[in-house]
PDB file of C-alpha atoms in Angstrom:
ATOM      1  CA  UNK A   1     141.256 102.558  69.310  1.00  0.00           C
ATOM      2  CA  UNK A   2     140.747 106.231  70.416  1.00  0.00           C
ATOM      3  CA  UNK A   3     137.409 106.734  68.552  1.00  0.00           C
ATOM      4  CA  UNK A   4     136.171 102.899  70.209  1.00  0.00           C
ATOM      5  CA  UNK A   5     136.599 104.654  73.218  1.00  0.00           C
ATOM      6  CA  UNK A   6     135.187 108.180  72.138  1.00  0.00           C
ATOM      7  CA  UNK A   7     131.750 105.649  70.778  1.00  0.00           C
ATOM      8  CA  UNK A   8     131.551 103.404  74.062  1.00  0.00           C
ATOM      9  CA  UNK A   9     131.592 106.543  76.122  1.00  0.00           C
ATOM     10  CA  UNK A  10     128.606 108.933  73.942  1.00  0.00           C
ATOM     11  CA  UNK A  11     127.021 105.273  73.925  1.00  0.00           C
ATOM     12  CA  UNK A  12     127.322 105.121  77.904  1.00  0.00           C
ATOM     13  CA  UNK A  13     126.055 108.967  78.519  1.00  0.00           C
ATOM     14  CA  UNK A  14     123.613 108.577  75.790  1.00  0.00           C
ATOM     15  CA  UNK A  15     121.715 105.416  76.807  1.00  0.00           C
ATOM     16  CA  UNK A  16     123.234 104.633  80.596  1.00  0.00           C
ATOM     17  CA  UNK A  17     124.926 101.352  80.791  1.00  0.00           C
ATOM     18  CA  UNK A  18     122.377  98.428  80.829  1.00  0.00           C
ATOM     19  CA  UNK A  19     124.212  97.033  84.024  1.00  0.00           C
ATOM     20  CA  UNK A  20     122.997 100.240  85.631  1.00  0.00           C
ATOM     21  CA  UNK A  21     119.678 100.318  84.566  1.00  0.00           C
ATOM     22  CA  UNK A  22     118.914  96.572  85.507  1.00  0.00           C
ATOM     23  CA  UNK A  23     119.777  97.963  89.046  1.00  0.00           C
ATOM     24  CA  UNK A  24     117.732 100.272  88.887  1.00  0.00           C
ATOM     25  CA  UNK A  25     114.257  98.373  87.966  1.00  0.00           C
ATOM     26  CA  UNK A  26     111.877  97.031  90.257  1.00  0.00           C
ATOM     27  CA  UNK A  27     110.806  93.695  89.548  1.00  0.00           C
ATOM     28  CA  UNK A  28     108.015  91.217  90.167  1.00  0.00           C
ATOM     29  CA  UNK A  29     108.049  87.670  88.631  1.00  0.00           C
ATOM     30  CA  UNK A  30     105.568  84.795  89.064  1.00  0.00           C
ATOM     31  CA  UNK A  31     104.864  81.933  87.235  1.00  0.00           C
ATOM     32  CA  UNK A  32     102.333  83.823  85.189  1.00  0.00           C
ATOM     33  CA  UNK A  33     103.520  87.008  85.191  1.00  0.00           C
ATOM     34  CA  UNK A  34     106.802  89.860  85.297  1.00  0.00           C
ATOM     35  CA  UNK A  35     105.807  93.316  85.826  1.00  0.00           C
ATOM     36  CA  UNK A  36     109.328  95.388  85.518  1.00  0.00           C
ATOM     37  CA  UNK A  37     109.442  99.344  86.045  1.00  0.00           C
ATOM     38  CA  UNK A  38     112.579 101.469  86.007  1.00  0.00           C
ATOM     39  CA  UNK A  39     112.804 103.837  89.167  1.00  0.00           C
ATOM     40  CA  UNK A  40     114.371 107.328  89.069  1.00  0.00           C
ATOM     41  CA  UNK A  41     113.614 110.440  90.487  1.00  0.00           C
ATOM     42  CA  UNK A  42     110.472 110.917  88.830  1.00  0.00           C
ATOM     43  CA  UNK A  43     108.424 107.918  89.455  1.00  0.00           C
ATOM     44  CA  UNK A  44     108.166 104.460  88.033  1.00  0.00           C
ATOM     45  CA  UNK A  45     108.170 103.569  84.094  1.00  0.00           C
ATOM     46  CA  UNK A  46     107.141 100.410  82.151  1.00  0.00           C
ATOM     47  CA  UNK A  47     105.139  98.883  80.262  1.00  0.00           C
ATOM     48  CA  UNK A  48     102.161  98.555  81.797  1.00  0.00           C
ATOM     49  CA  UNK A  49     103.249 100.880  85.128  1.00  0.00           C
ATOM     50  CA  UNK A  50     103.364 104.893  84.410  1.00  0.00           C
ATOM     51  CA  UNK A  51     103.718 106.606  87.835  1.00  0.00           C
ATOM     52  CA  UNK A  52     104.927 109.792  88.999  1.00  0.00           C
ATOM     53  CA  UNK A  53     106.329 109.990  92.837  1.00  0.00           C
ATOM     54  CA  UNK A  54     107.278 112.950  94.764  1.00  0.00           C
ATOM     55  CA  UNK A  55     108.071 113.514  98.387  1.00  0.00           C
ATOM     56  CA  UNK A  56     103.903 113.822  99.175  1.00  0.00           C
ATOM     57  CA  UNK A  57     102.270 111.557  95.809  1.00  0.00           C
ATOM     58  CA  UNK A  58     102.057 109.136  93.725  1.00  0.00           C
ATOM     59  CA  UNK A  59     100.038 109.652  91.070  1.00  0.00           C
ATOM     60  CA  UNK A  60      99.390 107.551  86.888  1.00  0.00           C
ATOM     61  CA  UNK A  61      98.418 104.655  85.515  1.00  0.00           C
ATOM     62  CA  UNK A  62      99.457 100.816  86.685  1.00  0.00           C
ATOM     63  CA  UNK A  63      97.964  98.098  84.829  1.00  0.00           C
ATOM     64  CA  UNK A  64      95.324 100.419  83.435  1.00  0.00           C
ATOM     65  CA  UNK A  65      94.262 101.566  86.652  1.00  0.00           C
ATOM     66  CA  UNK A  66      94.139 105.032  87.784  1.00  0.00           C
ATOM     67  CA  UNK A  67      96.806 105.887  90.872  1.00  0.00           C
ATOM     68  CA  UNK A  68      95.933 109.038  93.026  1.00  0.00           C
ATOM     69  CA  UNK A  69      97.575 108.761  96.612  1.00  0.00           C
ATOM     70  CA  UNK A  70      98.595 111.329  98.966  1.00  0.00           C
ATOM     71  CA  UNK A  71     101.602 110.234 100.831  1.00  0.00           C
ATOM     72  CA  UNK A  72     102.951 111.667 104.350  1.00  0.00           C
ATOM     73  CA  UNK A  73     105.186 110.447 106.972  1.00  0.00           C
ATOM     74  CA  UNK A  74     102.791 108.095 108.217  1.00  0.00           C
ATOM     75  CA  UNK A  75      99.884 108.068 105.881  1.00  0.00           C
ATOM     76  CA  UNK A  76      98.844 106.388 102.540  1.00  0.00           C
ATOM     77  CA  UNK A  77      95.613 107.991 101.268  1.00  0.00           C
ATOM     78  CA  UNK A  78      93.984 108.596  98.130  1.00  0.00           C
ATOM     79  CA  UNK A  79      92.429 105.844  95.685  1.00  0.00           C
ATOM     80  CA  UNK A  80      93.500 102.876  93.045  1.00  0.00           C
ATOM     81  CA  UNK A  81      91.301 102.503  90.544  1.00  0.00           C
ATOM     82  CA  UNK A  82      88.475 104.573  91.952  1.00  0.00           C
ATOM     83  CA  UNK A  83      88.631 102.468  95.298  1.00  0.00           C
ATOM     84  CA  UNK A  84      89.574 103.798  98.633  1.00  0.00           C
ATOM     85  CA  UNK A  85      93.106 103.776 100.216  1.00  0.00           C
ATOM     86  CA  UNK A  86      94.210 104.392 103.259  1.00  0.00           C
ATOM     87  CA  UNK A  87      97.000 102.991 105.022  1.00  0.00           C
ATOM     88  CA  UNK A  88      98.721 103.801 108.321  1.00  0.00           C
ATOM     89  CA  UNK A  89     102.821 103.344 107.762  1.00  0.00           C
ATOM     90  CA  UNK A  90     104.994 102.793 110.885  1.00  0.00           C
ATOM     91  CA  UNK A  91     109.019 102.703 110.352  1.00  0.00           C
ATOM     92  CA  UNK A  92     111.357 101.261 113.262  1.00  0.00           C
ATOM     93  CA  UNK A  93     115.086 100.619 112.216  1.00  0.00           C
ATOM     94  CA  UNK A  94     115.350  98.520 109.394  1.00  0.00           C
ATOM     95  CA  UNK A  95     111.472  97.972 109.050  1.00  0.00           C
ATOM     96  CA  UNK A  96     108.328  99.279 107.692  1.00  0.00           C
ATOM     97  CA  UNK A  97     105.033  98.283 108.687  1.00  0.00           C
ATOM     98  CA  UNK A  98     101.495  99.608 106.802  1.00  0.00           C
ATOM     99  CA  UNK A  99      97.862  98.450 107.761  1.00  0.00           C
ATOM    100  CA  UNK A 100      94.586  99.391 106.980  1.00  0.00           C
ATOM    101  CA  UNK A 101      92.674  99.352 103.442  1.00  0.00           C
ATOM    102  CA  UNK A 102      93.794  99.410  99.657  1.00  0.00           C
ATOM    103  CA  UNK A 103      91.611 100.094  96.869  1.00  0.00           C
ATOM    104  CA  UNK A 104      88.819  99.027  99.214  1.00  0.00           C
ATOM    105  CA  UNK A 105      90.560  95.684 100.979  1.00  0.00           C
ATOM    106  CA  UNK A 106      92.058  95.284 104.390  1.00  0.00           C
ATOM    107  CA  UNK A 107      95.754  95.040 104.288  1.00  0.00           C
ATOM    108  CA  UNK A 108      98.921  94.760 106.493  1.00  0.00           C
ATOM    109  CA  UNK A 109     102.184  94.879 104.896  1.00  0.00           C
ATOM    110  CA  UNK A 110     105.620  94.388 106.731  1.00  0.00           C
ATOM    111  CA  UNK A 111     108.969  95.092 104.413  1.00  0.00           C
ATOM    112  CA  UNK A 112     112.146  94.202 106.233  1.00  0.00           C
ATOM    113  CA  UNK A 113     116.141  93.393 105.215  1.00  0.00           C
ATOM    114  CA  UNK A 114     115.231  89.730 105.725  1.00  0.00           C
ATOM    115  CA  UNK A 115     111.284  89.486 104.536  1.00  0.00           C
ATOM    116  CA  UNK A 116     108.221  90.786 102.965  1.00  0.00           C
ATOM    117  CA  UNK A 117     104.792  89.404 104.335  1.00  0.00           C
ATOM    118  CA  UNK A 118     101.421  90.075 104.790  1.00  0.00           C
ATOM    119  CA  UNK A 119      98.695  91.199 102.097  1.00  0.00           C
ATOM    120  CA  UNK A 120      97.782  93.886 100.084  1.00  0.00           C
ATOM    121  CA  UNK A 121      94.908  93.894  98.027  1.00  0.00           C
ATOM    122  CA  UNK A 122      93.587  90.570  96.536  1.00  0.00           C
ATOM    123  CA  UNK A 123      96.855  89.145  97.145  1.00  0.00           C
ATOM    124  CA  UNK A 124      99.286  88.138 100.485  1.00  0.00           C
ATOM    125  CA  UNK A 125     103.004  87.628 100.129  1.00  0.00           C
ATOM    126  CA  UNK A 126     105.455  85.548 101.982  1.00  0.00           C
ATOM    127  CA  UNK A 127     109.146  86.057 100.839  1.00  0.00           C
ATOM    128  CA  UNK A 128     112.284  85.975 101.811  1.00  0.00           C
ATOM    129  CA  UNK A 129     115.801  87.521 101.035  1.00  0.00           C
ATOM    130  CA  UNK A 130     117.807  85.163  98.829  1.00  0.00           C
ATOM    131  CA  UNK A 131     121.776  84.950  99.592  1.00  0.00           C
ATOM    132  CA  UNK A 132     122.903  87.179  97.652  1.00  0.00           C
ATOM    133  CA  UNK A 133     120.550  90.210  99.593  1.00  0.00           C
ATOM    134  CA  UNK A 134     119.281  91.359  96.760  1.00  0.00           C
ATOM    135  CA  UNK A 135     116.083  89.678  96.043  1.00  0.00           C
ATOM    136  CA  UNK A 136     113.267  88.697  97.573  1.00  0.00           C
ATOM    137  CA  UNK A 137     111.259  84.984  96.748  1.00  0.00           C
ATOM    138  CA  UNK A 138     108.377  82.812  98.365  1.00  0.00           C
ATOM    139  CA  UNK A 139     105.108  82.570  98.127  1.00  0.00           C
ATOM    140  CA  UNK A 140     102.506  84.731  97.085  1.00  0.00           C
ATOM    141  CA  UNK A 141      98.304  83.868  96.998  1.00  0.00           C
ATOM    142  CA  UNK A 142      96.089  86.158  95.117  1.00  0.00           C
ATOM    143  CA  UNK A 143      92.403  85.104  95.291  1.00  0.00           C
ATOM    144  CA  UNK A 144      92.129  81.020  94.961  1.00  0.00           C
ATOM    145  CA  UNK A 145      95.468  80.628  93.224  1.00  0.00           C
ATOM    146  CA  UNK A 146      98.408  80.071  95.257  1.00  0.00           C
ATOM    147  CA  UNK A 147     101.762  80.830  93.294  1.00  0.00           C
ATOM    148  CA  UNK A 148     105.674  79.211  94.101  1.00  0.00           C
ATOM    149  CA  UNK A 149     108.682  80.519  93.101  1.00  0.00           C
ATOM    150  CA  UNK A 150     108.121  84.219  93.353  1.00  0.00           C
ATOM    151  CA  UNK A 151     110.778  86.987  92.802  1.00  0.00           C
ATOM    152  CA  UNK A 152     110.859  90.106  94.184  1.00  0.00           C
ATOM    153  CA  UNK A 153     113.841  92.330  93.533  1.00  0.00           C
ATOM    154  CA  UNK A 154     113.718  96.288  95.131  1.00  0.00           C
ATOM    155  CA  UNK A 155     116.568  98.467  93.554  1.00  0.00           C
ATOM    156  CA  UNK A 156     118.211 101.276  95.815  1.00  0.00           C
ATOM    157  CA  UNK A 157     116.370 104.329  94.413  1.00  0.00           C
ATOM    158  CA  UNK A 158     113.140 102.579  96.032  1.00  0.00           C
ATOM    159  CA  UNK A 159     115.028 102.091  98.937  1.00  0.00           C
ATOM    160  CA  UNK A 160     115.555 105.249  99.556  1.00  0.00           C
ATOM    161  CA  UNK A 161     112.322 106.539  99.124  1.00  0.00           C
ATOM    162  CA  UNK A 162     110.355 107.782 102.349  1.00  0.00           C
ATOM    163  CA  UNK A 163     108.939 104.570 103.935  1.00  0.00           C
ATOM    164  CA  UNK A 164     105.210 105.712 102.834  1.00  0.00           C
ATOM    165  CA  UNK A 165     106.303 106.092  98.921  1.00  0.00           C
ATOM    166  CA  UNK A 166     108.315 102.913  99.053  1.00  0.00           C
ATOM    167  CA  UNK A 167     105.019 101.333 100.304  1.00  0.00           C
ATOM    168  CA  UNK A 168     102.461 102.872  98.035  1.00  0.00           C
ATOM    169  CA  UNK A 169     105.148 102.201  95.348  1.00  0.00           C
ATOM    170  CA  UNK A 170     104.823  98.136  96.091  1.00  0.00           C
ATOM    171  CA  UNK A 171     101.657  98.463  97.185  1.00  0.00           C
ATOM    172  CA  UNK A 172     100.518  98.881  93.435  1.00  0.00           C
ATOM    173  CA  UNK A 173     102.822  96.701  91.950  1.00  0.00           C
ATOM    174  CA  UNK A 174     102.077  93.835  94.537  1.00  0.00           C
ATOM    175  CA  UNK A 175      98.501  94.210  94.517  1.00  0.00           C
ATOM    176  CA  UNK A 176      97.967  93.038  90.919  1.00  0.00           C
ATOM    177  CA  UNK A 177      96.920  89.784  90.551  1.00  0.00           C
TER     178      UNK A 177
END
């Protein structure tokens, strides 16, 4: 019994229980598509999402694009994919507003405890918080093709990112068609 315990505890400092890594991965599911990327103090890793955040960039690779954006307390600037960003953020309690362009398209984003609307990119969003306060699910159009039963789940370390980081963070992931 003693060396169970002595296994399940190198296990849990070895690998991290997988209840606390779920809770820490940002996730976006359509119909067509999940994009998942775990979020620690480095940035955002997955499969096809490789980015590096600190407390003035965000800088990699998502979905073989190139990521270069400056981030301050109100700006967004810098380019995706070789195409111009630059995005005003505005934070009042409990939400975060950003308009202007990303990668070269007008955009207007509005993340609150309740809802996540408005466009970035090719593609506009209109979800809401399920029951449990966790996730996020609606609606989302990207081009001609209109998509139901989206799922948006933020974990807390995005959360708790400055409001431009959280933004350019979900700005990228969102924006992918």
């Amino acid at each position: 019994m003693r060396i169970a315990r002595i296994l399940t505890v190198a296990a849990l400092l070895a690998g991290g229980s997988a209840v606390a890594k779920k809770n820490d991965t940002v996730e976006l599911r359509t119909p067509g598509t999940t994009v998942r990327a775990s979020v620690d103090a480095q940035g955002l890793q997955g499969p096809e999402v490789k980015l590096r955040m600190t407390d003035s960039a965000l800088q990699g690779q998502a979905f073989e694009r190139p990521v270069d954006l400056k981030l301050s307390d109100q700006r967004i600037q810098g380019t995706v994919d070789q195409k111009p960003v630059d995005l005003t953020v505005r934070e009042r309690p409990e939400v975060v507003e950003m308009m202007g362009t990303f990668a070269g398209q007008p955009s207007s984003l509005t993340l609150s405890p309740d809802a996540l609307t408005g466009s970035v990119g090719p593609c506009g969003y209109n979800l809401i918080i399920e029951r449990d306060r966790k996730h996020y699910r609606g609606t989302r159009a990207c081009g001609d093709q209109r998509e139901n039963d989206v799922f948006l789940a933020i974990p807390k370390p995005l959360e708790q990112e400055s409001a431009s980081g959280r933004m350019a963070a979900l700005s990228v992931l969102l924006s992918q068609p």
